[in-house]
GROMACS .gro file of N, CA and C in nm:
model
  354
    1MET      N    1   9.375  13.414  -7.780
    1MET     CA    2   9.407  13.370  -7.647
    1MET      C    3   9.469  13.229  -7.649
    2ARG      N    4   9.415  13.144  -7.735
    2ARG     CA    5   9.466  13.007  -7.741
    2ARG      C    6   9.611  13.004  -7.790
    3LYS      N    7   9.647  13.095  -7.878
    3LYS     CA    8   9.786  13.100  -7.925
    3LYS      C    9   9.878  13.135  -7.810
    4VAL      N   10   9.833  13.223  -7.722
    4VAL     CA   11   9.911  13.262  -7.605
    4VAL      C   12   9.930  13.140  -7.515
    5ILE      N   13   9.824  13.062  -7.497
    5ILE     CA   14   9.832  12.943  -7.412
    5ILE      C   15   9.931  12.842  -7.470
    6VAL      N   16   9.921  12.819  -7.600
    6VAL     CA   17  10.009  12.723  -7.663
    6VAL      C   18  10.153  12.771  -7.656
    7MET      N   19  10.175  12.900  -7.679
    7MET     CA   20  10.311  12.954  -7.673
    7MET      C   21  10.366  12.943  -7.531
    8THR      N   22  10.280  12.970  -7.431
    8THR     CA   23  10.322  12.958  -7.292
    8THR      C   24  10.366  12.815  -7.262
    9ALA      N   25  10.287  12.720  -7.306
    9ALA     CA   26  10.322  12.578  -7.283
    9ALA      C   27  10.451  12.542  -7.354
   10ILE      N   28  10.467  12.589  -7.477
   10ILE     CA   29  10.591  12.560  -7.551
   10ILE      C   30  10.711  12.621  -7.481
   11LEU      N   31  10.699  12.747  -7.441
   11LEU     CA   32  10.809  12.813  -7.372
   11LEU      C   33  10.840  12.744  -7.239
   12ALA      N   34  10.738  12.705  -7.168
   12ALA     CA   35  10.761  12.636  -7.041
   12ALA      C   36  10.834  12.504  -7.063
   13LEU      N   37  10.791  12.430  -7.164
   13LEU     CA   38  10.856  12.301  -7.192
   13LEU      C   39  10.999  12.321  -7.236
   14THR      N   40  11.022  12.422  -7.319
   14THR     CA   41  11.158  12.450  -7.364
   14THR      C   42  11.245  12.490  -7.246
   15ALA      N   43  11.191  12.572  -7.156
   15ALA     CA   44  11.269  12.620  -7.042
   15ALA      C   45  11.309  12.507  -6.948
   16CYS      N   46  11.230  12.401  -6.940
   16CYS     CA   47  11.267  12.294  -6.848
   16CYS      C   48  11.328  12.178  -6.923
   17GLY      N   49  11.372  12.199  -7.046
   17GLY     CA   50  11.448  12.100  -7.119
   17GLY      C   51  11.365  11.985  -7.174
   18GLN      N   52  11.235  12.001  -7.184
   18GLN     CA   53  11.146  11.894  -7.234
   18GLN      C   54  11.083  11.941  -7.363
   19GLU      N   55  11.165  11.964  -7.464
   19GLU     CA   56  11.116  12.024  -7.587
   19GLU      C   57  11.080  11.921  -7.694
   20SER      N   58  11.041  11.804  -7.653
   20SER     CA   59  11.008  11.702  -7.753
   20SER      C   60  10.885  11.744  -7.833
   21ASN      N   61  10.885  11.712  -7.960
   21ASN     CA   62  10.774  11.747  -8.047
   21ASN      C   63  10.644  11.683  -7.999
   22ASP      N   64  10.653  11.565  -7.942
   22ASP     CA   65  10.534  11.495  -7.893
   22ASP      C   66  10.461  11.579  -7.790
   23LYS      N   67  10.533  11.634  -7.695
   23LYS     CA   68  10.471  11.716  -7.591
   23LYS      C   69  10.414  11.843  -7.646
   24ILE      N   70  10.483  11.903  -7.739
   24ILE     CA   71  10.435  12.027  -7.800
   24ILE      C   72  10.306  11.999  -7.877
   25GLU      N   73  10.305  11.889  -7.951
   25GLU     CA   74  10.183  11.854  -8.027
   25GLU      C   75  10.067  11.825  -7.933
   26ARG      N   76  10.093  11.756  -7.820
   26ARG     CA   77   9.985  11.730  -7.725
   26ARG      C   78   9.933  11.859  -7.667
   27ALA      N   79  10.019  11.957  -7.641
   27ALA     CA   80   9.975  12.085  -7.586
   27ALA      C   81   9.887  12.159  -7.690
   28LYS      N   82   9.928  12.156  -7.816
   28LYS     CA   83   9.849  12.219  -7.920
   28LYS      C   84   9.713  12.153  -7.936
   29ALA      N   85   9.712  12.019  -7.938
   29ALA     CA   86   9.586  11.944  -7.953
   29ALA      C   87   9.493  11.970  -7.835
   30ALA      N   88   9.547  11.971  -7.715
   30ALA     CA   89   9.465  11.995  -7.599
   30ALA      C   90   9.410  12.138  -7.599
   31SER      N   91   9.492  12.233  -7.645
   31SER     CA   92   9.446  12.370  -7.653
   31SER      C   93   9.332  12.386  -7.752
   32GLU      N   94   9.344  12.317  -7.865
   32GLU     CA   95   9.237  12.324  -7.964
   32GLU      C   96   9.109  12.261  -7.913
   33SER      N   97   9.118  12.152  -7.838
   33SER     CA   98   8.998  12.091  -7.784
   33SER      C   99   8.937  12.177  -7.675
   34ALA      N  100   9.019  12.245  -7.597
   34ALA     CA  101   8.970  12.334  -7.491
   34ALA      C  102   8.898  12.454  -7.552
   35GLN      N  103   8.938  12.494  -7.670
   35GLN     CA  104   8.875  12.608  -7.735
   35GLN      C  105   8.730  12.578  -7.765
   36ALA      N  106   8.696  12.456  -7.799
   36ALA     CA  107   8.560  12.418  -7.829
   36ALA      C  108   8.474  12.424  -7.701
   37GLN      N  109   8.534  12.401  -7.584
   37GLN     CA  110   8.460  12.402  -7.458
   37GLN      C  111   8.442  12.543  -7.403
   38ALA      N  112   8.527  12.634  -7.439
   38ALA     CA  113   8.534  12.764  -7.373
   38ALA      C  114   8.402  12.840  -7.360
   39PRO      N  115   8.313  12.843  -7.461
   39PRO     CA  116   8.193  12.922  -7.445
   39PRO      C  117   8.099  12.880  -7.332
   40VAL      N  118   8.103  12.751  -7.293
   40VAL     CA  119   8.012  12.705  -7.189
   40VAL      C  120   8.080  12.677  -7.056
   41ALA      N  121   8.210  12.690  -7.052
   41ALA     CA  122   8.283  12.653  -6.930
   41ALA      C  123   8.287  12.771  -6.832
   42HIS      N  124   8.262  12.738  -6.707
   42HIS     CA  125   8.267  12.840  -6.604
   42HIS      C  126   8.347  12.799  -6.482
   43TRP      N  127   8.413  12.684  -6.487
   43TRP     CA  128   8.488  12.632  -6.372
   43TRP      C  129   8.630  12.595  -6.414
   44ALA      N  130   8.722  12.603  -6.320
   44ALA     CA  131   8.861  12.564  -6.346
   44ALA      C  132   8.926  12.524  -6.215
   45LEU      N  133   9.041  12.460  -6.228
   45LEU     CA  134   9.125  12.430  -6.113
   45LEU      C  135   9.238  12.533  -6.110
   46GLU      N  136   9.253  12.603  -6.003
   46GLU     CA  137   9.362  12.699  -5.990
   46GLU      C  138   9.476  12.633  -5.915
   47ILE      N  139   9.595  12.639  -5.975
   47ILE     CA  140   9.713  12.584  -5.913
   47ILE      C  141   9.754  12.680  -5.801
   48THR      N  142   9.762  12.628  -5.679
   48THR     CA  143   9.799  12.711  -5.565
   48THR      C  144   9.932  12.670  -5.509
   49GLU      N  145  10.012  12.602  -5.590
   49GLU     CA  146  10.137  12.543  -5.546
   49GLU      C  147  10.236  12.644  -5.492
   50GLY      N  148  10.232  12.765  -5.540
   50GLY     CA  149  10.328  12.862  -5.484
   50GLY      C  150  10.383  12.955  -5.587
   51GLN      N  151  10.513  12.960  -5.594
   51GLN     CA  152  10.582  13.064  -5.668
   51GLN      C  153  10.574  13.045  -5.819
   52GLN      N  154  10.591  13.157  -5.889
   52GLN     CA  155  10.592  13.158  -6.035
   52GLN      C  156  10.706  13.072  -6.091
   53ALA      N  157  10.815  13.057  -6.020
   53ALA     CA  158  10.931  12.982  -6.067
   53ALA      C  159  10.899  12.834  -6.085
   54THR      N  160  10.798  12.785  -6.017
   54THR     CA  161  10.767  12.643  -6.029
   54THR      C  162  10.672  12.612  -6.144
   55ILE      N  163  10.628  12.712  -6.217
   55ILE     CA  164  10.534  12.691  -6.326
   55ILE      C  165  10.593  12.603  -6.435
   56THR      N  166  10.718  12.621  -6.468
   56THR     CA  167  10.778  12.539  -6.575
   56THR      C  168  10.782  12.393  -6.536
   57ASP      N  169  10.820  12.366  -6.413
   57ASP     CA  170  10.822  12.227  -6.367
   57ASP      C  171  10.681  12.170  -6.364
   58SER      N  172  10.588  12.246  -6.309
   58SER     CA  173  10.449  12.200  -6.300
   58SER      C  174  10.387  12.177  -6.436
   59THR      N  175  10.415  12.264  -6.532
   59THR     CA  176  10.358  12.251  -6.664
   59THR      C  177  10.400  12.119  -6.727
   60GLY      N  178  10.528  12.086  -6.720
   60GLY     CA  179  10.576  11.960  -6.776
   60GLY      C  180  10.512  11.840  -6.710
   61ARG      N  181  10.504  11.842  -6.577
   61ARG     CA  182  10.445  11.729  -6.505
   61ARG      C  183  10.296  11.717  -6.536
   62LEU      N  184  10.225  11.830  -6.544
   62LEU     CA  185  10.082  11.825  -6.575
   62LEU      C  186  10.055  11.771  -6.715
   63LEU      N  187  10.131  11.821  -6.814
   63LEU     CA  188  10.115  11.773  -6.950
   63LEU      C  189  10.147  11.625  -6.961
   64ASP      N  190  10.248  11.578  -6.893
   64ASP     CA  191  10.285  11.436  -6.893
   64ASP      C  192  10.172  11.348  -6.840
   65ASN      N  193  10.088  11.406  -6.753
   65ASN     CA  194   9.981  11.331  -6.689
   65ASN      C  195   9.843  11.364  -6.743
   66GLY      N  196   9.840  11.429  -6.859
   66GLY     CA  197   9.711  11.451  -6.927
   66GLY      C  198   9.633  11.577  -6.887
   67PHE      N  199   9.695  11.670  -6.819
   67PHE     CA  200   9.629  11.794  -6.780
   67PHE      C  201   9.695  11.911  -6.851
   68THR      N  202   9.615  11.999  -6.908
   68THR     CA  203   9.666  12.111  -6.985
   68THR      C  204   9.648  12.241  -6.905
   69PRO      N  205   9.756  12.296  -6.853
   69PRO     CA  206   9.746  12.421  -6.778
   69PRO      C  207   9.749  12.544  -6.871
   70TYR      N  208   9.695  12.651  -6.821
   70TYR     CA  209   9.703  12.777  -6.896
   70TYR      C  210   9.704  12.893  -6.796
   71ILE      N  211   9.745  13.009  -6.847
   71ILE     CA  212   9.752  13.129  -6.762
   71ILE      C  213   9.634  13.218  -6.797
   72TYR      N  214   9.562  13.259  -6.697
   72TYR     CA  215   9.446  13.346  -6.711
   72TYR      C  216   9.473  13.474  -6.632
   73GLU      N  217   9.457  13.586  -6.697
   73GLU     CA  218   9.482  13.715  -6.629
   73GLU      C  219   9.350  13.785  -6.603
   74ARG      N  220   9.331  13.826  -6.479
   74ARG     CA  221   9.208  13.899  -6.440
   74ARG      C  222   9.247  14.011  -6.346
   75GLU      N  223   9.208  14.131  -6.382
   75GLU     CA  224   9.236  14.250  -6.305
   75GLU      C  225   9.384  14.264  -6.272
   76GLY      N  226   9.469  14.231  -6.374
   76GLY     CA  227   9.611  14.245  -6.359
   76GLY      C  228   9.682  14.133  -6.284
   77VAL      N  229   9.605  14.035  -6.237
   77VAL     CA  230   9.663  13.923  -6.163
   77VAL      C  231   9.659  13.798  -6.250
   78LYS      N  232   9.773  13.728  -6.262
   78LYS     CA  233   9.781  13.607  -6.343
   78LYS      C  234   9.749  13.487  -6.256
   79HIS      N  235   9.665  13.399  -6.311
   79HIS     CA  236   9.626  13.276  -6.242
   79HIS      C  237   9.667  13.158  -6.328
   80PHE      N  238   9.722  13.055  -6.269
   80PHE     CA  239   9.767  12.934  -6.336
   80PHE      C  240   9.655  12.830  -6.320
   81LEU      N  241   9.586  12.801  -6.431
   81LEU     CA  242   9.463  12.720  -6.424
   81LEU      C  243   9.473  12.591  -6.507
   82ILE      N  244   9.385  12.498  -6.474
   82ILE     CA  245   9.360  12.377  -6.552
   82ILE      C  246   9.212  12.377  -6.583
   83GLY      N  247   9.179  12.347  -6.705
   83GLY     CA  248   9.037  12.342  -6.744
   83GLY      C  249   9.024  12.407  -6.879
   84PRO      N  250   8.920  12.472  -6.906
   84PRO     CA  251   8.801  12.497  -6.826
   84PRO      C  252   8.707  12.376  -6.825
   85PHE      N  253   8.616  12.377  -6.729
   85PHE     CA  254   8.518  12.271  -6.715
   85PHE      C  255   8.378  12.332  -6.719
   86ALA      N  256   8.284  12.257  -6.775
   86ALA     CA  257   8.147  12.307  -6.790
   86ALA      C  258   8.074  12.310  -6.655
   87THR      N  259   8.108  12.219  -6.564
   87THR     CA  260   8.041  12.212  -6.434
   87THR      C  261   8.142  12.203  -6.322
   88GLU      N  262   8.094  12.235  -6.202
   88GLU     CA  263   8.179  12.222  -6.085
   88GLU      C  264   8.212  12.074  -6.058
   89ALA      N  265   8.116  11.986  -6.089
   89ALA     CA  266   8.138  11.842  -6.070
   89ALA      C  267   8.252  11.790  -6.158
   90GLN      N  268   8.263  11.841  -6.282
   90GLN     CA  269   8.370  11.800  -6.371
   90GLN      C  270   8.504  11.849  -6.317
   91ALA      N  271   8.505  11.970  -6.264
   91ALA     CA  272   8.628  12.024  -6.205
   91ALA      C  273   8.669  11.941  -6.083
   92ARG      N  274   8.574  11.903  -5.999
   92ARG     CA  275   8.603  11.822  -5.881
   92ARG      C  276   8.656  11.685  -5.924
   93GLU      N  277   8.598  11.626  -6.029
   93GLU     CA  278   8.643  11.498  -6.080
   93GLU      C  279   8.791  11.506  -6.129
   94ALA      N  280   8.822  11.613  -6.201
   94ALA     CA  281   8.961  11.632  -6.247
   94ALA      C  282   9.055  11.649  -6.128
   95GLN      N  283   9.009  11.722  -6.027
   95GLN     CA  284   9.092  11.744  -5.906
   95GLN      C  285   9.118  11.609  -5.837
   96ASP      N  286   9.015  11.526  -5.830
   96ASP     CA  287   9.031  11.393  -5.768
   96ASP      C  288   9.128  11.305  -5.849
   97LYS      N  289   9.120  11.313  -5.983
   97LYS     CA  290   9.211  11.235  -6.068
   97LYS      C  291   9.354  11.281  -6.046
   98MET      N  292   9.374  11.412  -6.030
   98MET     CA  293   9.509  11.464  -6.007
   98MET      C  294   9.567  11.408  -5.878
   99LYS      N  295   9.484  11.395  -5.774
   99LYS     CA  296   9.531  11.346  -5.645
   99LYS      C  297   9.576  11.201  -5.652
  100LEU      N  298   9.525  11.127  -5.749
  100LEU     CA  299   9.559  10.985  -5.764
  100LEU      C  300   9.690  10.963  -5.840
  101LYS      N  301   9.744  11.068  -5.903
  101LYS     CA  302   9.865  11.058  -5.982
  101LYS      C  303   9.987  11.089  -5.895
  102PRO      N  304  10.072  10.988  -5.868
  102PRO     CA  305  10.187  11.010  -5.781
  102PRO      C  306  10.281  11.119  -5.832
  103LYS      N  307  10.294  11.134  -5.963
  103LYS     CA  308  10.388  11.233  -6.018
  103LYS      C  309  10.339  11.376  -5.996
  104LEU      N  310  10.213  11.391  -5.956
  104LEU     CA  311  10.159  11.525  -5.935
  104LEU      C  312  10.151  11.560  -5.786
  105ASP      N  313  10.216  11.480  -5.701
  105ASP     CA  314  10.221  11.512  -5.559
  105ASP      C  315  10.284  11.650  -5.541
  106GLY      N  316  10.225  11.727  -5.455
  106GLY     CA  317  10.277  11.861  -5.426
  106GLY      C  318  10.211  11.970  -5.510
  107ILE      N  319  10.133  11.934  -5.610
  107ILE     CA  320  10.062  12.035  -5.688
  107ILE      C  321   9.923  12.046  -5.625
  108GLU      N  322   9.899  12.156  -5.558
  108GLU     CA  323   9.771  12.182  -5.490
  108GLU      C  324   9.679  12.265  -5.580
  109THR      N  325   9.550  12.235  -5.573
  109THR     CA  326   9.455  12.309  -5.654
  109THR      C  327   9.331  12.349  -5.573
  110ASN      N  328   9.267  12.454  -5.618
  110ASN     CA  329   9.138  12.498  -5.567
  110ASN      C  330   9.042  12.504  -5.686
  111ILE      N  331   8.918  12.469  -5.663
  111ILE     CA  332   8.816  12.482  -5.767
  111ILE      C  333   8.765  12.626  -5.762
  112ILE      N  334   8.768  12.692  -5.877
  112ILE     CA  335   8.718  12.830  -5.883
  112ILE      C  336   8.616  12.845  -5.993
  113GLU      N  337   8.529  12.941  -5.975
  113GLU     CA  338   8.429  12.974  -6.077
  113GLU      C  339   8.484  13.088  -6.159
  114LEU      N  340   8.485  13.070  -6.291
  114LEU     CA  341   8.533  13.174  -6.381
  114LEU      C  342   8.423  13.273  -6.409
  115PRO      N  343   8.460  13.400  -6.430
  115PRO     CA  344   8.357  13.498  -6.466
  115PRO      C  345   8.300  13.469  -6.604
  116VAL      N  346   8.175  13.502  -6.621
  116VAL     CA  347   8.110  13.482  -6.750
  116VAL      C  348   8.160  13.589  -6.844
  117ALA      N  349   8.201  13.545  -6.966
  117ALA     CA  350   8.254  13.638  -7.066
  117ALA      C  351   8.141  13.726  -7.117
  118ASN      N  352   8.172  13.855  -7.131
  118ASN     CA  353   8.071  13.949  -7.181
  118ASN      C  354   8.085  13.967  -7.329
   0.00000   0.00000   0.00000
């Protein structure tokens, strides 16, 4: 799953003309660190910004500001998420940090609880 996330981030960055190695390496590093959190994480921020076409723009802006987005598919529906977070409080803190970043204006999020992996 992490390889899919990294590839999605790489493709998104390439599609919006931001293919610098630095950004790709940051996406890989963030993905590897998120993998260590995954077994205990049950919360995430869902990007509710709108259309699928804006994902490439949003991905670049989020990565530039220290947030690693990923795509999560559940029951055939794809969700554009940031996280995962171990607690709802951590997700709320990340959401508040996003609101303070001027470059992330217009990216709306909802805090959601992820299903427990079986």
